[in-house]
Tab-separated table of C-alpha atoms in Angstrom:
chain	number	residue	atom	x	y	z
A	4	MET	CA	105.006	76.661	82.989
A	5	THR	CA	105.617	74.041	80.274
A	6	LYS	CA	102.859	72.604	78.081
A	7	LEU	CA	103.355	69.228	79.783
A	8	GLY	CA	102.857	70.866	83.189
A	9	LEU	CA	99.662	72.584	81.992
A	10	ASP	CA	98.338	69.333	80.547
A	11	THR	CA	99.059	67.600	83.847
A	12	LEU	CA	97.015	70.250	85.670
A	13	GLY	CA	94.113	69.693	83.317
A	14	PHE	CA	94.438	72.772	81.135
A	15	LYS	CA	93.483	72.544	77.483
A	16	GLU	CA	95.000	74.786	74.817
A	17	TYR	CA	92.457	76.573	72.609
A	18	SER	CA	93.055	77.967	69.119
A	19	LYS	CA	93.284	81.738	68.562
A	20	GLU	CA	89.957	81.669	66.737
A	21	ASN	CA	88.293	80.845	70.049
A	22	ILE	CA	87.913	84.324	71.495
A	23	LEU	CA	86.953	85.044	75.083
A	24	ASN	CA	85.849	88.447	76.455
A	25	ALA	CA	85.897	88.999	80.196
A	26	ASN	CA	86.174	91.670	82.841
A	27	PHE	CA	87.808	91.286	86.242
A	28	VAL	CA	87.666	92.546	89.784
A	29	LEU	CA	90.282	92.384	92.537
A	30	VAL	CA	89.001	91.312	95.940
A	31	LYS	CA	91.104	91.941	99.021
A	32	ILE	CA	90.004	90.569	102.364
A	33	TYR	CA	91.434	91.759	105.675
A	34	SER	CA	90.832	90.568	109.227
A	35	ILE	CA	90.372	93.433	111.646
A	36	GLN	CA	91.808	92.600	115.080
A	37	GLY	CA	91.004	94.736	118.097
A	38	PHE	CA	87.216	94.906	118.176
A	39	ALA	CA	84.196	92.658	117.745
A	40	LEU	CA	81.342	93.866	115.554
A	41	GLU	CA	78.128	94.214	117.506
A	42	GLU	CA	75.336	92.762	115.448
A	43	SER	CA	72.037	94.642	115.072
A	44	GLU	CA	68.551	93.589	114.039
A	45	GLU	CA	68.738	95.652	110.865
A	46	SER	CA	72.127	94.668	109.489
A	47	ASN	CA	75.297	92.794	110.400
A	48	GLU	CA	77.356	94.599	107.782
A	49	THR	CA	78.276	98.244	107.283
A	50	SER	CA	77.000	100.289	104.419
A	51	LEU	CA	78.932	100.094	101.136
A	52	MET	CA	81.592	102.820	101.108
A	53	GLN	CA	82.896	104.221	97.792
A	54	TYR	CA	86.605	105.046	97.308
A	55	GLY	CA	87.245	106.667	93.948
A	56	ASP	CA	85.352	105.535	90.854
A	57	ASN	CA	85.630	101.740	90.964
A	58	CYS	CA	86.293	100.655	94.543
A	59	ILE	CA	83.833	99.602	97.245
A	60	ALA	CA	84.594	98.592	100.859
A	61	VAL	CA	82.385	96.946	103.477
A	62	ILE	CA	82.971	95.475	106.941
A	63	GLY	CA	81.055	92.548	108.420
A	64	ASN	CA	81.317	89.299	110.353
A	65	SER	CA	80.509	86.963	107.450
A	66	ILE	CA	82.433	86.961	104.172
A	67	ASN	CA	79.656	85.012	102.496
A	68	LYS	CA	77.002	87.573	103.494
A	69	ILE	CA	79.236	90.353	102.208
A	70	SER	CA	79.817	88.389	99.015
A	71	GLN	CA	76.047	87.964	98.574
A	72	ILE	CA	75.705	91.752	98.773
A	73	LEU	CA	78.465	92.412	96.223
A	74	PHE	CA	78.190	89.410	93.872
A	75	SER	CA	74.874	87.692	94.708
A	76	ASP	CA	76.903	84.546	95.447
A	77	ASN	CA	78.823	82.924	98.305
A	78	PHE	CA	82.550	83.485	98.481
A	79	VAL	CA	83.398	80.054	99.913
A	80	GLU	CA	81.437	76.846	100.442
A	81	ASP	CA	82.325	76.403	104.126
A	82	GLU	CA	83.072	79.710	105.835
A	83	GLU	CA	84.147	78.192	109.171
A	84	LEU	CA	86.575	75.864	107.414
A	85	TRP	CA	87.899	78.780	105.397
A	86	LYS	CA	88.595	80.760	108.566
A	87	LYS	CA	90.311	77.744	110.149
A	88	GLU	CA	92.515	77.105	107.134
A	89	ASN	CA	93.515	80.780	106.947
A	90	LYS	CA	93.947	81.091	110.723
A	91	THR	CA	91.792	84.162	110.758
A	92	SER	CA	88.670	85.546	112.419
A	93	SER	CA	85.983	88.223	112.005
A	94	PRO	CA	85.249	91.008	111.552
A	95	PHE	CA	86.400	91.242	107.937
A	96	LEU	CA	87.126	94.222	105.686
A	97	PHE	CA	86.115	93.312	102.145
A	98	ILE	CA	87.488	95.542	99.372
A	99	LYS	CA	86.397	95.150	95.737
A	100	TYR	CA	87.973	96.993	92.836
A	101	GLY	CA	87.184	96.615	89.152
A	102	SER	CA	85.959	98.405	86.049
A	103	THR	CA	83.378	97.435	83.461
A	104	GLN	CA	86.082	97.258	80.761
A	105	PHE	CA	86.334	93.903	78.960
A	106	HIS	CA	89.640	92.247	78.031
A	107	GLN	CA	90.024	89.786	75.162
A	108	LEU	CA	91.758	86.419	75.091
A	109	GLU	CA	92.494	84.610	71.863
A	110	GLY	CA	92.800	80.924	72.605
A	111	GLY	CA	94.928	80.334	75.696
A	112	HIS	CA	94.908	77.546	78.238
A	113	ARG	CA	91.604	76.883	79.999
A	114	LYS	CA	89.829	74.355	82.171
A	115	VAL	CA	86.518	74.142	83.983
A	116	ASN	CA	86.223	73.490	87.687
A	117	ASN	CA	82.763	73.401	89.346
A	118	GLU	CA	81.214	75.508	86.571
A	119	THR	CA	83.992	78.108	86.910
A	120	LEU	CA	86.290	78.714	83.958
A	121	ILE	CA	89.930	78.703	85.088
A	122	ILE	CA	92.369	80.582	82.848
A	123	TYR	CA	96.145	80.208	83.024
A	124	ASP	CA	97.870	83.580	82.593
A	125	GLY	CA	95.532	84.596	79.796
A	126	PHE	CA	94.815	88.227	80.652
A	127	PRO	CA	98.126	89.950	81.446
A	128	ASN	CA	96.746	93.443	80.716
A	129	ALA	CA	93.858	92.958	83.096
A	130	ARG	CA	96.290	91.745	85.769
A	131	LYS	CA	98.536	94.732	85.199
A	132	GLU	CA	95.597	97.128	85.538
A	133	LEU	CA	94.585	95.598	88.881
A	134	GLU	CA	98.180	95.484	90.128
A	135	ILE	CA	98.728	99.164	89.291
A	136	TRP	CA	95.648	100.116	91.314
A	137	GLU	CA	96.727	97.786	94.153
A	138	ASN	CA	100.153	99.464	94.313
A	139	THR	CA	98.748	103.000	94.235
A	140	ASP	CA	95.185	103.693	95.378
A	141	LEU	CA	94.794	100.696	97.666
A	142	CYS	CA	97.698	101.964	99.810
A	143	SER	CA	95.727	105.157	100.558
A	144	ILE	CA	92.470	103.327	101.175
A	145	ILE	CA	93.981	100.925	103.736
A	146	THR	CA	95.864	103.840	105.384
A	147	ALA	CA	92.658	105.882	105.640
A	148	ILE	CA	90.596	102.975	107.043
A	149	SER	CA	93.332	101.883	109.487
A	150	SER	CA	93.803	105.404	110.851
A	151	GLN	CA	90.086	105.896	111.411
A	152	LEU	CA	89.574	102.542	113.058
A	153	SER	CA	92.570	103.228	115.307
A	154	SER	CA	90.860	106.360	116.537
A	155	THR	CA	88.623	104.137	118.656
A	156	GLU	CA	89.355	103.029	122.215
A	157	GLN	CA	91.824	100.314	121.355
A	158	ILE	CA	94.710	99.667	118.961
A	159	ILE	CA	93.429	98.098	115.748
A	160	ASP	CA	95.323	95.764	113.410
A	161	VAL	CA	94.193	95.349	109.786
A	162	LEU	CA	95.718	92.046	108.646
A	163	PRO	CA	95.680	90.821	105.013
A	164	VAL	CA	94.028	87.464	104.611
A	165	SER	CA	93.417	86.851	100.905
A	166	ARG	CA	93.882	88.325	97.475
A	167	ASN	CA	91.528	87.085	94.766
A	168	ILE	CA	91.100	88.010	91.101
A	169	LEU	CA	87.561	87.175	89.962
A	170	GLY	CA	86.211	87.527	86.490
A	171	ARG	CA	83.137	86.938	84.344
A	172	THR	CA	82.804	86.528	80.599
A	173	ASP	CA	80.449	88.602	78.500
A	174	GLU	CA	78.193	85.496	78.458
A	175	GLY	CA	78.051	85.426	82.252
A	176	VAL	CA	80.455	82.527	82.909
A	177	ALA	CA	82.516	82.935	86.096
A	178	LEU	CA	86.345	83.131	85.844
A	179	GLU	CA	88.705	82.778	88.738
A	180	ASP	CA	92.331	83.423	89.674
A	181	ILE	CA	93.133	83.024	93.351
A	182	LYS	CA	96.156	83.653	95.539
A	183	ILE	CA	95.800	83.199	99.283
A	184	GLU	CA	98.034	84.907	101.833
A	185	MET	CA	97.606	83.483	105.328
A	186	HIS	CA	98.087	85.442	108.519
A	187	GLY	CA	97.131	84.760	112.112
A	188	ASN	CA	97.050	86.930	115.154
A	189	ALA	CA	95.587	86.749	118.655
A	190	SER	CA	94.276	89.873	120.297
A	191	SER	CA	91.749	91.167	122.792
A	192	SER	CA	88.789	93.148	121.514
A	193	TYR	CA	85.759	95.212	122.468
A	194	MET	CA	82.342	95.620	120.903
A	195	LEU	CA	81.793	98.184	118.167
A	196	LYS	CA	78.333	99.047	116.804
A	197	ILE	CA	77.483	99.107	113.116
A	198	ASP	CA	76.503	102.790	113.283
A	199	LYS	CA	79.866	103.740	114.759
A	200	LEU	CA	81.678	101.670	112.184
A	201	ASN	CA	79.699	103.322	109.359
A	202	THR	CA	80.776	106.714	110.678
A	203	LEU	CA	84.434	105.642	110.747
A	204	LEU	CA	84.243	104.239	107.227
A	205	LYS	CA	82.707	107.474	105.966
A	206	ALA	CA	85.507	109.449	107.618
A	207	SER	CA	88.076	107.156	106.047
A	208	SER	CA	86.572	107.835	102.605
A	209	THR	CA	87.081	111.559	103.197
A	210	LEU	CA	90.609	111.016	104.465
A	211	TYR	CA	91.443	108.828	101.439
A	212	ASN	CA	91.039	111.852	99.140
A	213	LYS	CA	93.605	113.780	101.179
A	214	LEU	CA	96.359	111.159	101.270
A	215	ASP	CA	99.227	111.027	98.809
A	216	GLU	CA	100.598	107.816	97.310
A	217	LYS	CA	104.150	108.061	98.727
A	218	SER	CA	102.993	108.470	102.343
A	219	SER	CA	100.379	105.764	102.048
A	220	ARG	CA	102.790	103.296	100.474
A	221	SER	CA	104.909	103.327	103.666
A	222	PHE	CA	101.861	102.626	105.826
A	223	TYR	CA	100.565	99.911	103.533
A	224	THR	CA	104.007	98.251	103.389
A	225	ALA	CA	104.180	98.299	107.202
A	226	ILE	CA	100.836	96.527	107.524
A	227	ASN	CA	102.035	93.748	105.203
A	228	GLU	CA	105.504	93.449	106.729
A	229	LYS	CA	106.078	90.433	109.051
A	230	ASP	CA	109.498	91.584	110.333
A	231	LYS	CA	108.779	93.753	113.413
A	232	LEU	CA	111.823	95.960	113.008
A	233	LYS	CA	111.109	96.677	109.343
A	234	GLN	CA	107.433	97.244	110.197
A	235	PHE	CA	108.366	99.804	112.871
A	236	LEU	CA	110.639	101.675	110.438
A	237	TYR	CA	107.946	101.749	107.724
A	238	PHE	CA	105.458	103.244	110.177
A	239	ILE	CA	108.002	105.896	111.119
A	240	PHE	CA	108.573	106.634	107.413
A	241	PHE	CA	104.840	107.203	107.101
A	242	ILE	CA	104.729	109.574	110.074
A	243	GLU	CA	107.709	111.479	108.675
A	244	ARG	CA	106.326	111.853	105.174
A	245	TYR	CA	102.831	112.687	106.312
A	246	THR	CA	104.120	115.273	108.808
A	247	HIS	CA	106.244	117.067	106.181
A	248	GLN	CA	103.358	116.897	103.709
A	249	THR	CA	100.904	118.385	106.222
A	250	PHE	CA	103.324	121.083	107.387
A	251	LYS	CA	103.927	122.330	103.814
A	252	LYS	CA	100.189	122.796	103.338
A	253	ILE	CA	99.623	124.925	106.472
A	254	ASP	CA	98.325	128.421	105.636
A	255	PHE	CA	99.686	130.178	108.712
A	256	GLN	CA	98.248	133.602	107.957
A	257	SER	CA	94.751	132.179	107.428
A	258	LEU	CA	94.929	130.307	110.717
A	259	VAL	CA	96.040	133.454	112.525
A	260	ASP	CA	93.225	135.504	111.003
A	261	LYS	CA	90.593	132.908	111.932
A	262	SER	CA	91.915	132.782	115.499
A	263	ASN	CA	91.644	136.575	115.939
A	264	ASN	CA	88.228	137.549	114.747
A	265	ASN	CA	87.378	138.663	118.280
A	266	SER	CA	90.873	139.043	119.723
A	267	VAL	CA	92.791	142.101	120.874
A	268	ARG	CA	95.734	143.383	118.877
A	269	SER	CA	98.323	142.053	121.327
A	270	SER	CA	97.006	138.497	120.873
A	271	LYS	CA	97.145	138.846	117.094
A	272	SER	CA	100.708	140.106	117.252
A	273	PHE	CA	101.656	137.139	119.401
A	274	LEU	CA	100.122	134.614	116.987
A	275	ASN	CA	101.752	136.357	114.033
A	276	SER	CA	105.111	135.963	115.759
A	277	LEU	CA	104.251	132.359	116.528
A	278	SER	CA	103.396	131.608	112.900
A	279	GLU	CA	106.624	133.266	111.676
A	280	LEU	CA	108.574	131.070	114.074
A	281	ALA	CA	106.726	127.957	112.893
A	282	LYS	CA	107.627	128.678	109.251
A	283	GLU	CA	111.296	128.269	110.109
A	284	ALA	CA	110.801	124.692	111.292
A	285	LYS	CA	112.980	122.269	109.316
A	286	ASN	CA	113.276	118.929	111.117
A	287	LEU	CA	110.648	116.292	111.791
A	288	THR	CA	110.217	116.937	115.534
A	289	GLN	CA	109.692	120.685	115.060
A	290	ARG	CA	107.224	120.229	112.256
A	291	PHE	CA	105.341	117.495	114.110
A	292	HIS	CA	104.852	119.838	117.090
A	293	TRP	CA	103.667	122.693	114.875
A	294	CYS	CA	101.261	120.412	113.032
A	295	SER	CA	99.894	119.240	116.387
A	296	ILE	CA	99.335	122.905	117.359
A	297	PHE	CA	97.818	124.246	114.160
A	298	ILE	CA	96.207	121.221	112.437
A	299	TRP	CA	95.917	118.036	114.486
A	300	ARG	CA	94.006	117.435	117.704
A	301	LEU	CA	96.528	115.373	119.658
A	302	GLU	CA	96.633	114.368	123.272
A	303	ASP	CA	99.792	114.738	125.365
A	304	SER	CA	100.106	110.976	125.255
A	305	ASP	CA	100.230	111.101	121.431
A	306	ILE	CA	103.075	113.584	121.492
A	307	LYS	CA	104.969	111.554	124.087
A	308	SER	CA	104.538	108.425	121.944
A	309	PHE	CA	105.920	110.271	118.926
A	310	GLN	CA	108.923	111.462	120.893
A	311	TYR	CA	109.592	107.917	122.109
A	312	PHE	CA	109.264	106.410	118.591
A	313	LYS	CA	111.413	109.161	117.051
A	314	LYS	CA	114.110	108.614	119.677
A	315	THR	CA	114.023	104.866	119.111
A	316	ARG	CA	114.299	105.315	115.320
A	317	ASP	CA	117.309	107.625	115.830
A	318	ARG	CA	119.002	105.123	118.137
A	319	ILE	CA	118.453	102.364	115.565
A	320	SER	CA	119.924	104.491	112.789
A	321	HIS	CA	123.041	104.942	114.943
A	322	GLY	CA	123.242	101.231	115.711
A	323	GLU	CA	122.471	101.667	119.404
A	324	ASP	CA	119.158	99.848	119.845
A	325	PHE	CA	119.052	97.244	117.113
A	326	PHE	CA	119.959	94.184	119.179
A	327	SER	CA	117.834	95.113	122.180
A	328	LEU	CA	114.808	95.390	119.890
A	329	ARG	CA	115.570	91.976	118.406
A	330	LEU	CA	115.872	90.445	121.891
A	331	SER	CA	112.542	91.971	122.974
A	332	GLU	CA	110.798	90.081	120.142
A	333	ALA	CA	112.114	86.695	121.291
């Protein structure tokens, strides 16, 4: 942006001798569609869940109440107006990432708005640090949380609502850099208790440590993709990558030994033969079935859904089903 443009927006250029030290956090807010959070007398928010060294997640009905827990301050002045403007609804998943490291700005363009110091592109290194985390670890966190929430009685959608970069100087002055992404979606829901949600978040934290970046990136991209066809393909990419990743980690001999502590020799021989056969699996369908036998606890309906999605993906790749899928969205 030109100097004239910055002046028009009310920014003032400071000399390099005027040094500012600040640290930053990235705040991502998601609307969770598919259940309503059942409020309790003790708390209307989940416990704080840690992911890695510098990330915290919490779910609740009020973003201001969550913000009070994390920052001792409201997130917005009028929460109902904020929800209306962003075409969104509770419950909300609130994710905060940031380190205690301070970044330095020499001069730069600044202005004050309601006691908050607004900086124009003054901390590129801080932004880069947050963006790197967002493009790596956040993918696995959202994948882990989404998969655990979807293990409930109804399909769950985790929809991105806002992305905010918040900062504070070493003197305690608030800094702000905000970008809002608006999404809206209508869905039915059922009630989910805080205790159940805490259990799911804890499970997602465990799962997060087992996910790899490449698999999670496909899932995260799918969540943020508006085009339904592309979204479907990204979800299939995730299933494919995660299946191959899981299959390669199967210790067949260990599983056979554990299954035969009290078994007769004939049963052990059968399972040994079965594991040898499984090792030869090469394609996605074969490996998915073996993972479902040895690792995952899947229902018949899950396997049938996979077969349907895999068949649909194959038909799309051969140009057979592309237009029918497009028409079904109309």
